[in-house]
Amino acid sequence: MTTPLQHDLDRVLAGMAARLRATLEERGITAPLMIGIHTGGVWVARCLHQLLGIEEPLGTLDISFYRDDFERIGVHPQVKPSNLPFEVEDRHIILVDDVLQTGRTIRAALNEIFDYGRPASVLLGILVERSGRELPICADVAGLSMDLSPSEQVKLTGPDKLTLSLKRVK
């Protein structure tokens, strides 16, 4: 059963952009790069990229081959190429994803980014931070926090109109 969640995502994204801007200012970062994780993270990153007025193009990652459960889940039928149209070496990066649950997607994304070079820093922006962490990873900026049971999943749909829904699985 899937239930739509009633959140004003435009307001949530504007709040995330304001908190990211404040964090960048606190850290003295003036020209960050932004990378979104396929698929929902790219949708969120596009919005934040525009709201923050980042001049460098948006980078995208598909971490399918970097997952630690790759052998268990097999080849994903919609693997997309990663696109980092910039050098990451010694640059400050804002990494964006839609949902942070176990932390394994973020770990895989960091592994892939480091294959391109060693960034100066990585800030993590997440639309929904939910319970269920398996790795010690937390967002620097989260739009929403949800305490969900293991049988509940939150899903972002888009890209034209971003909406969240809650699904109960058995």
Short mmCIF file of N, CA and C in Angstrom, two decimals:
data_model
loop_
_atom_site.label_atom_id
_atom_site.label_comp_id
_atom_site.label_asym_id
_atom_site.label_seq_id
_atom_site.Cartn_x
_atom_site.Cartn_y
_atom_site.Cartn_z
N MET A 1 0.83 -1.18 0.00
CA MET A 1 0.00 0.00 0.00
C MET A 1 0.88 1.25 0.00
N THR A 2 0.61 2.17 -0.90
CA THR A 2 1.37 3.41 -1.01
C THR A 2 0.48 4.58 -0.62
N THR A 3 1.02 5.45 0.23
CA THR A 3 0.30 6.62 0.71
C THR A 3 1.07 7.88 0.36
N PRO A 4 0.44 8.84 -0.35
CA PRO A 4 1.14 10.10 -0.62
C PRO A 4 1.42 10.85 0.69
N LEU A 5 2.57 11.48 0.78
CA LEU A 5 2.92 12.29 1.94
C LEU A 5 2.70 13.76 1.59
N GLN A 6 2.08 14.47 2.48
CA GLN A 6 1.74 15.87 2.23
C GLN A 6 2.84 16.79 2.76
N HIS A 7 3.82 17.07 1.91
CA HIS A 7 4.89 18.00 2.25
C HIS A 7 5.03 18.99 1.12
N ASP A 8 5.24 20.26 1.45
CA ASP A 8 5.50 21.28 0.45
C ASP A 8 6.98 21.18 0.09
N LEU A 9 7.30 20.38 -0.92
CA LEU A 9 8.70 20.13 -1.25
C LEU A 9 9.42 21.37 -1.76
N ASP A 10 8.70 22.33 -2.36
CA ASP A 10 9.35 23.58 -2.75
C ASP A 10 9.87 24.30 -1.51
N ARG A 11 9.08 24.32 -0.46
CA ARG A 11 9.50 24.97 0.79
C ARG A 11 10.64 24.18 1.45
N VAL A 12 10.54 22.85 1.43
CA VAL A 12 11.59 22.01 2.00
C VAL A 12 12.91 22.24 1.26
N LEU A 13 12.88 22.29 -0.06
CA LEU A 13 14.09 22.51 -0.86
C LEU A 13 14.66 23.92 -0.63
N ALA A 14 13.79 24.91 -0.50
CA ALA A 14 14.25 26.28 -0.22
C ALA A 14 14.95 26.33 1.14
N GLY A 15 14.40 25.61 2.12
CA GLY A 15 15.03 25.54 3.44
C GLY A 15 16.37 24.84 3.38
N MET A 16 16.44 23.76 2.61
CA MET A 16 17.73 23.06 2.44
C MET A 16 18.76 23.98 1.81
N ALA A 17 18.35 24.72 0.78
CA ALA A 17 19.28 25.63 0.10
C ALA A 17 19.78 26.70 1.07
N ALA A 18 18.89 27.24 1.89
CA ALA A 18 19.30 28.26 2.86
C ALA A 18 20.30 27.69 3.87
N ARG A 19 20.05 26.47 4.36
CA ARG A 19 20.97 25.85 5.32
C ARG A 19 22.30 25.48 4.66
N LEU A 20 22.26 25.03 3.41
CA LEU A 20 23.51 24.75 2.70
C LEU A 20 24.31 26.04 2.50
N ARG A 21 23.62 27.11 2.10
CA ARG A 21 24.29 28.40 1.89
C ARG A 21 24.97 28.85 3.19
N ALA A 22 24.26 28.73 4.32
CA ALA A 22 24.81 29.13 5.61
C ALA A 22 26.02 28.27 5.98
N THR A 23 25.92 26.97 5.73
CA THR A 23 27.05 26.06 6.03
C THR A 23 28.26 26.40 5.17
N LEU A 24 28.04 26.67 3.90
CA LEU A 24 29.14 27.05 3.01
C LEU A 24 29.79 28.34 3.50
N GLU A 25 28.98 29.32 3.89
CA GLU A 25 29.53 30.59 4.39
C GLU A 25 30.33 30.37 5.67
N GLU A 26 29.79 29.56 6.60
CA GLU A 26 30.50 29.27 7.85
C GLU A 26 31.87 28.65 7.59
N ARG A 27 31.96 27.82 6.55
CA ARG A 27 33.20 27.12 6.25
C ARG A 27 34.08 27.87 5.26
N GLY A 28 33.63 29.03 4.82
CA GLY A 28 34.43 29.83 3.89
C GLY A 28 34.53 29.23 2.50
N ILE A 29 33.53 28.47 2.09
CA ILE A 29 33.52 27.83 0.77
C ILE A 29 32.75 28.72 -0.19
N THR A 30 33.42 29.14 -1.27
CA THR A 30 32.80 30.09 -2.19
C THR A 30 32.43 29.51 -3.55
N ALA A 31 33.04 28.42 -3.96
CA ALA A 31 32.76 27.87 -5.29
C ALA A 31 32.63 26.34 -5.21
N PRO A 32 31.54 25.86 -4.57
CA PRO A 32 31.40 24.41 -4.45
C PRO A 32 30.96 23.77 -5.77
N LEU A 33 31.20 22.48 -5.85
CA LEU A 33 30.65 21.65 -6.92
C LEU A 33 29.45 20.92 -6.33
N MET A 34 28.51 20.51 -7.18
CA MET A 34 27.38 19.72 -6.70
C MET A 34 27.27 18.46 -7.54
N ILE A 35 27.02 17.34 -6.83
CA ILE A 35 26.86 16.04 -7.47
C ILE A 35 25.59 15.40 -6.92
N GLY A 36 24.70 14.96 -7.81
CA GLY A 36 23.49 14.24 -7.43
C GLY A 36 23.64 12.76 -7.73
N ILE A 37 23.06 11.93 -6.87
CA ILE A 37 23.09 10.48 -7.06
C ILE A 37 21.82 10.06 -7.79
N HIS A 38 21.99 9.29 -8.88
CA HIS A 38 20.83 8.82 -9.66
C HIS A 38 19.91 8.01 -8.78
N THR A 39 18.65 8.13 -8.92
CA THR A 39 17.92 9.02 -9.80
C THR A 39 17.36 10.19 -9.00
N GLY A 40 16.76 9.89 -7.87
CA GLY A 40 16.13 10.95 -7.07
C GLY A 40 17.08 12.01 -6.58
N GLY A 41 18.30 11.63 -6.29
CA GLY A 41 19.28 12.62 -5.84
C GLY A 41 19.61 13.64 -6.92
N VAL A 42 19.56 13.22 -8.17
CA VAL A 42 19.79 14.14 -9.28
C VAL A 42 18.64 15.14 -9.35
N TRP A 43 17.41 14.65 -9.16
CA TRP A 43 16.25 15.56 -9.20
C TRP A 43 16.36 16.61 -8.12
N VAL A 44 16.71 16.19 -6.91
CA VAL A 44 16.85 17.12 -5.79
C VAL A 44 18.02 18.07 -6.06
N ALA A 45 19.13 17.53 -6.55
CA ALA A 45 20.32 18.34 -6.83
C ALA A 45 20.03 19.41 -7.88
N ARG A 46 19.25 19.08 -8.89
CA ARG A 46 18.91 20.09 -9.92
C ARG A 46 18.24 21.30 -9.28
N CYS A 47 17.31 21.05 -8.38
CA CYS A 47 16.62 22.15 -7.69
C CYS A 47 17.59 22.95 -6.83
N LEU A 48 18.40 22.26 -6.02
CA LEU A 48 19.34 22.94 -5.13
C LEU A 48 20.41 23.68 -5.92
N HIS A 49 20.89 23.09 -7.00
CA HIS A 49 21.90 23.70 -7.86
C HIS A 49 21.41 25.06 -8.35
N GLN A 50 20.16 25.09 -8.77
CA GLN A 50 19.56 26.34 -9.27
C GLN A 50 19.36 27.33 -8.11
N LEU A 51 18.80 26.85 -7.00
CA LEU A 51 18.55 27.74 -5.86
C LEU A 51 19.83 28.36 -5.31
N LEU A 52 20.93 27.61 -5.34
CA LEU A 52 22.20 28.11 -4.83
C LEU A 52 22.99 28.90 -5.88
N GLY A 53 22.57 28.84 -7.12
CA GLY A 53 23.25 29.58 -8.18
C GLY A 53 24.67 29.10 -8.41
N ILE A 54 24.88 27.79 -8.32
CA ILE A 54 26.21 27.23 -8.53
C ILE A 54 26.56 27.33 -10.02
N GLU A 55 27.74 27.89 -10.30
CA GLU A 55 28.12 28.14 -11.68
C GLU A 55 28.61 26.91 -12.42
N GLU A 56 29.37 26.05 -11.74
CA GLU A 56 29.86 24.82 -12.39
C GLU A 56 28.66 23.93 -12.74
N PRO A 57 28.77 23.13 -13.81
CA PRO A 57 27.66 22.24 -14.15
C PRO A 57 27.41 21.20 -13.06
N LEU A 58 26.22 20.68 -13.03
CA LEU A 58 25.84 19.64 -12.06
C LEU A 58 26.47 18.31 -12.46
N GLY A 59 27.09 17.64 -11.52
CA GLY A 59 27.62 16.30 -11.76
C GLY A 59 26.59 15.26 -11.33
N THR A 60 26.66 14.08 -11.95
CA THR A 60 25.75 13.00 -11.59
C THR A 60 26.53 11.70 -11.40
N LEU A 61 26.07 10.90 -10.45
CA LEU A 61 26.69 9.60 -10.17
C LEU A 61 25.66 8.50 -10.28
N ASP A 62 26.05 7.40 -10.90
CA ASP A 62 25.29 6.16 -10.80
C ASP A 62 26.21 5.19 -10.07
N ILE A 63 25.85 4.85 -8.85
CA ILE A 63 26.73 4.07 -7.98
C ILE A 63 26.44 2.57 -8.06
N SER A 64 25.69 2.14 -9.06
CA SER A 64 25.28 0.74 -9.15
C SER A 64 26.43 -0.24 -9.00
N PHE A 65 27.56 0.02 -9.66
CA PHE A 65 28.68 -0.91 -9.63
C PHE A 65 29.56 -0.74 -8.39
N TYR A 66 29.24 0.26 -7.56
CA TYR A 66 30.00 0.51 -6.33
C TYR A 66 29.29 -0.02 -5.09
N ARG A 67 28.10 -0.54 -5.27
CA ARG A 67 27.33 -1.02 -4.12
C ARG A 67 27.98 -2.26 -3.52
N ASP A 68 27.89 -2.40 -2.20
CA ASP A 68 28.47 -3.57 -1.55
C ASP A 68 27.56 -4.79 -1.64
N ASP A 69 26.34 -4.59 -2.14
CA ASP A 69 25.42 -5.71 -2.32
C ASP A 69 25.21 -6.01 -3.81
N PHE A 70 26.15 -5.59 -4.66
CA PHE A 70 26.03 -5.76 -6.11
C PHE A 70 25.81 -7.22 -6.51
N GLU A 71 26.60 -8.12 -5.91
CA GLU A 71 26.45 -9.53 -6.28
C GLU A 71 25.09 -10.08 -5.85
N ARG A 72 24.56 -9.56 -4.76
CA ARG A 72 23.28 -10.04 -4.27
C ARG A 72 22.12 -9.53 -5.12
N ILE A 73 22.19 -8.23 -5.53
CA ILE A 73 21.07 -7.66 -6.28
C ILE A 73 21.24 -7.83 -7.79
N GLY A 74 22.45 -8.12 -8.27
CA GLY A 74 22.68 -8.32 -9.69
C GLY A 74 22.76 -7.00 -10.44
N VAL A 75 22.89 -7.08 -11.75
CA VAL A 75 23.00 -5.89 -12.58
C VAL A 75 21.65 -5.20 -12.63
N HIS A 76 21.66 -3.91 -12.33
CA HIS A 76 20.44 -3.11 -12.39
C HIS A 76 20.14 -2.79 -13.85
N PRO A 77 18.91 -3.00 -14.31
CA PRO A 77 18.61 -2.83 -15.73
C PRO A 77 18.69 -1.39 -16.22
N GLN A 78 18.72 -0.39 -15.32
CA GLN A 78 18.74 0.99 -15.77
C GLN A 78 20.01 1.71 -15.30
N VAL A 79 21.14 1.07 -15.42
CA VAL A 79 22.40 1.69 -15.04
C VAL A 79 22.67 2.86 -15.98
N LYS A 80 22.95 4.02 -15.40
CA LYS A 80 23.24 5.22 -16.16
C LYS A 80 24.71 5.57 -15.94
N PRO A 81 25.35 6.17 -16.92
CA PRO A 81 26.75 6.54 -16.71
C PRO A 81 26.85 7.71 -15.73
N SER A 82 27.93 7.73 -14.97
CA SER A 82 28.22 8.89 -14.14
C SER A 82 28.77 9.98 -15.02
N ASN A 83 28.53 11.22 -14.61
CA ASN A 83 29.02 12.37 -15.38
C ASN A 83 29.54 13.41 -14.41
N LEU A 84 30.86 13.52 -14.30
CA LEU A 84 31.47 14.55 -13.48
C LEU A 84 32.25 15.46 -14.43
N PRO A 85 31.60 16.53 -14.90
CA PRO A 85 32.21 17.40 -15.91
C PRO A 85 33.18 18.42 -15.32
N PHE A 86 33.91 18.01 -14.29
CA PHE A 86 34.85 18.89 -13.61
C PHE A 86 35.86 18.04 -12.86
N GLU A 87 36.94 18.64 -12.43
CA GLU A 87 37.94 17.96 -11.61
C GLU A 87 37.48 18.04 -10.15
N VAL A 88 37.53 16.94 -9.43
CA VAL A 88 37.14 16.94 -8.02
C VAL A 88 38.32 17.16 -7.09
N GLU A 89 39.52 17.00 -7.59
CA GLU A 89 40.73 17.14 -6.77
C GLU A 89 40.76 18.50 -6.07
N ASP A 90 40.85 18.48 -4.74
CA ASP A 90 40.94 19.68 -3.90
C ASP A 90 39.75 20.63 -4.04
N ARG A 91 38.61 20.13 -4.49
CA ARG A 91 37.40 20.96 -4.60
C ARG A 91 36.43 20.58 -3.48
N HIS A 92 35.58 21.54 -3.13
CA HIS A 92 34.54 21.30 -2.13
C HIS A 92 33.29 20.83 -2.88
N ILE A 93 32.73 19.72 -2.41
CA ILE A 93 31.61 19.08 -3.10
C ILE A 93 30.39 19.03 -2.19
N ILE A 94 29.23 19.30 -2.78
CA ILE A 94 27.95 19.04 -2.11
C ILE A 94 27.39 17.80 -2.79
N LEU A 95 27.30 16.71 -2.03
CA LEU A 95 26.75 15.44 -2.53
C LEU A 95 25.28 15.40 -2.12
N VAL A 96 24.40 15.08 -3.07
CA VAL A 96 22.96 15.15 -2.82
C VAL A 96 22.30 13.81 -3.15
N ASP A 97 21.41 13.38 -2.24
CA ASP A 97 20.58 12.21 -2.51
C ASP A 97 19.18 12.47 -1.98
N ASP A 98 18.24 11.62 -2.39
CA ASP A 98 16.86 11.82 -1.98
C ASP A 98 16.58 11.26 -0.59
N VAL A 99 16.99 10.02 -0.32
CA VAL A 99 16.69 9.37 0.97
C VAL A 99 17.96 8.76 1.54
N LEU A 100 18.21 9.05 2.80
CA LEU A 100 19.31 8.43 3.53
C LEU A 100 18.71 7.46 4.53
N GLN A 101 18.97 6.18 4.33
CA GLN A 101 18.48 5.16 5.27
C GLN A 101 19.67 4.41 5.86
N THR A 102 20.20 3.43 5.15
CA THR A 102 21.28 2.61 5.72
C THR A 102 22.63 3.30 5.69
N GLY A 103 22.83 4.17 4.70
CA GLY A 103 24.12 4.83 4.52
C GLY A 103 24.97 4.17 3.44
N ARG A 104 24.53 3.04 2.93
CA ARG A 104 25.32 2.29 1.96
C ARG A 104 25.42 2.99 0.59
N THR A 105 24.37 3.68 0.18
CA THR A 105 24.43 4.42 -1.08
C THR A 105 25.46 5.55 -0.98
N ILE A 106 25.48 6.24 0.15
CA ILE A 106 26.43 7.34 0.33
C ILE A 106 27.86 6.80 0.37
N ARG A 107 28.07 5.67 1.04
CA ARG A 107 29.40 5.06 1.07
C ARG A 107 29.86 4.73 -0.34
N ALA A 108 28.98 4.17 -1.14
CA ALA A 108 29.32 3.83 -2.52
C ALA A 108 29.62 5.09 -3.34
N ALA A 109 28.82 6.14 -3.13
CA ALA A 109 29.05 7.40 -3.85
C ALA A 109 30.41 8.00 -3.50
N LEU A 110 30.77 7.97 -2.22
CA LEU A 110 32.07 8.49 -1.81
C LEU A 110 33.20 7.69 -2.45
N ASN A 111 33.05 6.37 -2.49
CA ASN A 111 34.05 5.53 -3.15
C ASN A 111 34.24 5.94 -4.61
N GLU A 112 33.14 6.16 -5.31
CA GLU A 112 33.23 6.54 -6.71
C GLU A 112 33.86 7.93 -6.87
N ILE A 113 33.45 8.89 -6.05
CA ILE A 113 34.03 10.23 -6.12
C ILE A 113 35.54 10.17 -5.94
N PHE A 114 36.00 9.38 -4.96
CA PHE A 114 37.43 9.29 -4.70
C PHE A 114 38.19 8.59 -5.84
N ASP A 115 37.49 7.84 -6.67
CA ASP A 115 38.13 7.28 -7.86
C ASP A 115 38.47 8.39 -8.87
N TYR A 116 37.76 9.52 -8.78
CA TYR A 116 38.02 10.67 -9.66
C TYR A 116 39.07 11.61 -9.09
N GLY A 117 39.34 11.52 -7.80
CA GLY A 117 40.30 12.41 -7.16
C GLY A 117 39.92 12.62 -5.70
N ARG A 118 40.75 13.36 -4.97
CA ARG A 118 40.52 13.59 -3.55
C ARG A 118 39.95 14.99 -3.34
N PRO A 119 38.66 15.08 -3.01
CA PRO A 119 38.07 16.40 -2.79
C PRO A 119 38.59 17.03 -1.50
N ALA A 120 38.51 18.35 -1.42
CA ALA A 120 38.89 19.06 -0.20
C ALA A 120 37.90 18.76 0.93
N SER A 121 36.61 18.66 0.57
CA SER A 121 35.57 18.31 1.54
C SER A 121 34.33 17.85 0.80
N VAL A 122 33.47 17.15 1.53
CA VAL A 122 32.18 16.72 0.98
C VAL A 122 31.11 17.04 2.01
N LEU A 123 30.13 17.84 1.61
CA LEU A 123 28.93 18.10 2.41
C LEU A 123 27.84 17.20 1.88
N LEU A 124 27.03 16.64 2.78
CA LEU A 124 25.95 15.75 2.37
C LEU A 124 24.60 16.42 2.57
N GLY A 125 23.88 16.59 1.47
CA GLY A 125 22.52 17.14 1.50
C GLY A 125 21.53 16.04 1.14
N ILE A 126 20.55 15.84 2.01
CA ILE A 126 19.57 14.76 1.86
C ILE A 126 18.17 15.33 1.96
N LEU A 127 17.29 14.95 1.04
CA LEU A 127 15.91 15.40 1.13
C LEU A 127 15.22 14.78 2.34
N VAL A 128 15.33 13.45 2.50
CA VAL A 128 14.69 12.75 3.63
C VAL A 128 15.73 11.90 4.34
N GLU A 129 15.95 12.21 5.60
CA GLU A 129 16.81 11.38 6.45
C GLU A 129 15.87 10.54 7.30
N ARG A 130 15.98 9.24 7.18
CA ARG A 130 15.07 8.35 7.89
C ARG A 130 15.84 7.39 8.79
N SER A 131 15.13 6.74 9.67
CA SER A 131 15.75 5.78 10.57
C SER A 131 16.20 4.54 9.79
N GLY A 132 17.13 3.78 10.39
CA GLY A 132 17.57 2.53 9.78
C GLY A 132 19.04 2.52 9.40
N ARG A 133 19.83 3.45 9.96
CA ARG A 133 21.24 3.55 9.59
C ARG A 133 22.00 2.30 9.96
N GLU A 134 22.83 1.81 9.04
CA GLU A 134 23.72 0.67 9.24
C GLU A 134 25.18 1.10 9.26
N LEU A 135 25.46 2.28 8.71
CA LEU A 135 26.82 2.82 8.68
C LEU A 135 26.81 4.19 9.36
N PRO A 136 27.95 4.62 9.93
CA PRO A 136 27.98 5.90 10.65
C PRO A 136 28.06 7.09 9.69
N ILE A 137 26.96 7.33 8.99
CA ILE A 137 26.87 8.41 8.01
C ILE A 137 25.67 9.27 8.38
N CYS A 138 25.87 10.59 8.40
CA CYS A 138 24.73 11.48 8.66
C CYS A 138 24.80 12.66 7.70
N ALA A 139 23.65 13.26 7.48
CA ALA A 139 23.56 14.40 6.57
C ALA A 139 24.04 15.66 7.26
N ASP A 140 24.71 16.54 6.49
CA ASP A 140 25.01 17.89 6.99
C ASP A 140 23.75 18.73 6.95
N VAL A 141 22.93 18.51 5.92
CA VAL A 141 21.65 19.20 5.78
C VAL A 141 20.62 18.18 5.33
N ALA A 142 19.52 18.09 6.08
CA ALA A 142 18.40 17.22 5.71
C ALA A 142 17.13 18.06 5.63
N GLY A 143 16.37 17.85 4.58
CA GLY A 143 15.11 18.57 4.43
C GLY A 143 14.06 18.09 5.41
N LEU A 144 13.93 16.77 5.54
CA LEU A 144 12.95 16.16 6.43
C LEU A 144 13.61 15.00 7.17
N SER A 145 13.15 14.75 8.39
CA SER A 145 13.58 13.57 9.15
C SER A 145 12.35 12.74 9.46
N MET A 146 12.47 11.43 9.27
CA MET A 146 11.34 10.53 9.51
C MET A 146 11.81 9.32 10.30
N ASP A 147 11.05 8.97 11.31
CA ASP A 147 11.31 7.76 12.09
C ASP A 147 10.34 6.71 11.58
N LEU A 148 10.83 5.79 10.75
CA LEU A 148 9.98 4.79 10.10
C LEU A 148 10.36 3.40 10.57
N SER A 149 9.41 2.50 10.49
CA SER A 149 9.68 1.10 10.82
C SER A 149 10.42 0.45 9.65
N PRO A 150 11.07 -0.69 9.89
CA PRO A 150 11.77 -1.39 8.79
C PRO A 150 10.83 -1.80 7.66
N SER A 151 9.53 -1.91 7.92
CA SER A 151 8.59 -2.31 6.88
C SER A 151 8.04 -1.11 6.10
N GLU A 152 8.55 0.09 6.35
CA GLU A 152 8.10 1.28 5.64
C GLU A 152 9.24 1.83 4.78
N GLN A 153 8.88 2.28 3.58
CA GLN A 153 9.84 2.90 2.67
C GLN A 153 9.29 4.23 2.21
N VAL A 154 10.15 5.23 2.13
CA VAL A 154 9.75 6.51 1.58
C VAL A 154 10.33 6.60 0.17
N LYS A 155 9.53 7.07 -0.78
CA LYS A 155 9.92 7.08 -2.20
C LYS A 155 9.66 8.46 -2.78
N LEU A 156 10.66 8.97 -3.52
CA LEU A 156 10.52 10.23 -4.24
C LEU A 156 10.19 9.91 -5.68
N THR A 157 9.18 10.57 -6.23
CA THR A 157 8.86 10.44 -7.65
C THR A 157 9.02 11.81 -8.30
N GLY A 158 9.32 11.80 -9.58
CA GLY A 158 9.55 13.04 -10.31
C GLY A 158 9.89 12.70 -11.75
N PRO A 159 10.59 13.51 -12.46
CA PRO A 159 11.28 14.70 -12.01
C PRO A 159 10.49 16.00 -12.14
N ASP A 160 9.41 16.01 -12.94
CA ASP A 160 8.73 17.28 -13.20
C ASP A 160 8.10 17.87 -11.94
N LYS A 161 7.33 17.09 -11.24
CA LYS A 161 6.78 17.51 -9.96
C LYS A 161 7.25 16.49 -8.94
N LEU A 162 8.08 16.93 -8.01
CA LEU A 162 8.60 16.02 -7.00
C LEU A 162 7.53 15.77 -5.94
N THR A 163 7.30 14.47 -5.66
CA THR A 163 6.36 14.09 -4.62
C THR A 163 6.94 12.94 -3.81
N LEU A 164 6.54 12.88 -2.55
CA LEU A 164 6.96 11.80 -1.68
C LEU A 164 5.79 10.90 -1.37
N SER A 165 6.06 9.61 -1.24
CA SER A 165 5.02 8.67 -0.82
C SER A 165 5.65 7.68 0.16
N LEU A 166 4.79 7.09 0.97
CA LEU A 166 5.20 6.09 1.95
C LEU A 166 4.60 4.76 1.53
N LYS A 167 5.45 3.74 1.49
CA LYS A 167 5.01 2.41 1.09
C LYS A 167 5.29 1.44 2.21
N ARG A 168 4.31 0.61 2.51
CA ARG A 168 4.47 -0.44 3.49
C ARG A 168 4.78 -1.74 2.77
N VAL A 169 5.89 -2.38 3.14
CA VAL A 169 6.29 -3.63 2.51
C VAL A 169 6.25 -4.74 3.56
N LYS A 170 6.15 -5.96 3.10
CA LYS A 170 6.07 -7.08 4.04
C LYS A 170 7.39 -7.75 4.20
#
